[in-house]
Amino acid sequence: MKIVIASDHGGFDLKEIIKDSLIKKGYNVVDLGTNSIESVDYPDYGCKAAQMVASKEADKGIVVCGTGIGISISANKVKGIRCALCSDVYSAKMARAHNDSNMLALGGRVVGRDLALEIVNAWLTGEFEGGRHERRVNKMMKIEEL
Ligand code: RB5
């Protein structure tokens, strides 16, 4: 599975931790930066990662900023993206099972290292349940056409 990962400065440390963990697990990781704690703008990174997922150049995307809020909103502006901001494992599971999210957002200043890695693992291994949830996901995506 090819995973694109990106962050702003507020998410840089956690992005590096997640990247190392995913590489160790054998995932193909594409890191779009940022590459330091120097201040940058999260929309630039959220958009680039989302475009890779929307165009199917990557299977899934993980984005991190200080809270996860700005970078998730930015990613969700790209057509075809369902980016779920998660701070707990249950939400991460549901974001796959019920919402078929194709991107995960985390707050580097919100969740600690171990919890973040549990959230990432739950989200990456979670399967979409389909059925009634497929109808709802399709309805969500139709909102893009309004
Ligand atoms: C940057 O200071 C901070 O605003 C950003 O990382 C993020 O939390 C925005 O939503």
PDB file of N, CA and C in Angstrom, residues 3 6-7 19 38 42 73-74 99 119 125 142:
ATOM      1  N   ILE A   3       1.306   5.092   0.783  1.00  0.00           N
ATOM      2  CA  ILE A   3       0.728   6.105   1.670  1.00  0.00           C
ATOM      3  C   ILE A   3       1.479   7.417   1.517  1.00  0.00           C
ATOM      4  N   ALA A   6       2.127  14.055   4.962  1.00  0.00           N
ATOM      5  CA  ALA A   6       2.559  15.457   4.904  1.00  0.00           C
ATOM      6  C   ALA A   6       2.172  16.158   6.198  1.00  0.00           C
ATOM      7  N   SER A   7       2.853  17.243   6.483  1.00  0.00           N
ATOM      8  CA  SER A   7       2.553  18.009   7.704  1.00  0.00           C
ATOM      9  C   SER A   7       3.007  19.451   7.528  1.00  0.00           C
ATOM     10  N   LYS A  19       5.966   8.271   9.980  1.00  0.00           N
ATOM     11  CA  LYS A  19       6.692   7.810   8.785  1.00  0.00           C
ATOM     12  C   LYS A  19       7.628   6.651   9.133  1.00  0.00           C
ATOM     13  N   GLU A  38      10.502  24.805  10.821  1.00  0.00           N
ATOM     14  CA  GLU A  38      10.368  26.173  10.291  1.00  0.00           C
ATOM     15  C   GLU A  38       8.923  26.398   9.847  1.00  0.00           C
ATOM     16  N   TYR A  42      -0.111  25.192   6.398  1.00  0.00           N
ATOM     17  CA  TYR A  42      -0.706  23.847   6.282  1.00  0.00           C
ATOM     18  C   TYR A  42      -1.547  23.620   5.024  1.00  0.00           C
ATOM     19  N   ILE A  73      -9.234  20.293   7.035  1.00  0.00           N
ATOM     20  CA  ILE A  73     -10.163  21.128   6.248  1.00  0.00           C
ATOM     21  C   ILE A  73      -9.586  21.347   4.853  1.00  0.00           C
ATOM     22  N   SER A  74      -8.288  21.617   4.793  1.00  0.00           N
ATOM     23  CA  SER A  74      -7.647  21.835   3.486  1.00  0.00           C
ATOM     24  C   SER A  74      -7.760  20.600   2.605  1.00  0.00           C
ATOM     25  N   ASN A  99     -17.296   5.562   7.221  1.00  0.00           N
ATOM     26  CA  ASN A  99     -17.118   6.734   6.342  1.00  0.00           C
ATOM     27  C   ASN A  99     -16.193   6.481   5.162  1.00  0.00           C
ATOM     28  N   ILE A 119      -3.813   4.994  16.617  1.00  0.00           N
ATOM     29  CA  ILE A 119      -4.849   5.553  15.731  1.00  0.00           C
ATOM     30  C   ILE A 119      -4.505   5.231  14.274  1.00  0.00           C
ATOM     31  N   THR A 125      -5.687  -0.412   9.043  1.00  0.00           N
ATOM     32  CA  THR A 125      -6.107  -1.811   8.947  1.00  0.00           C
ATOM     33  C   THR A 125      -7.631  -1.945   8.916  1.00  0.00           C
ATOM     34  N   LYS A 142     -21.884  13.300  -3.322  1.00  0.00           N
ATOM     35  CA  LYS A 142     -22.747  14.077  -4.235  1.00  0.00           C
ATOM     36  C   LYS A 142     -22.809  15.545  -3.822  1.00  0.00           C
TER      37      LYS A 142
END
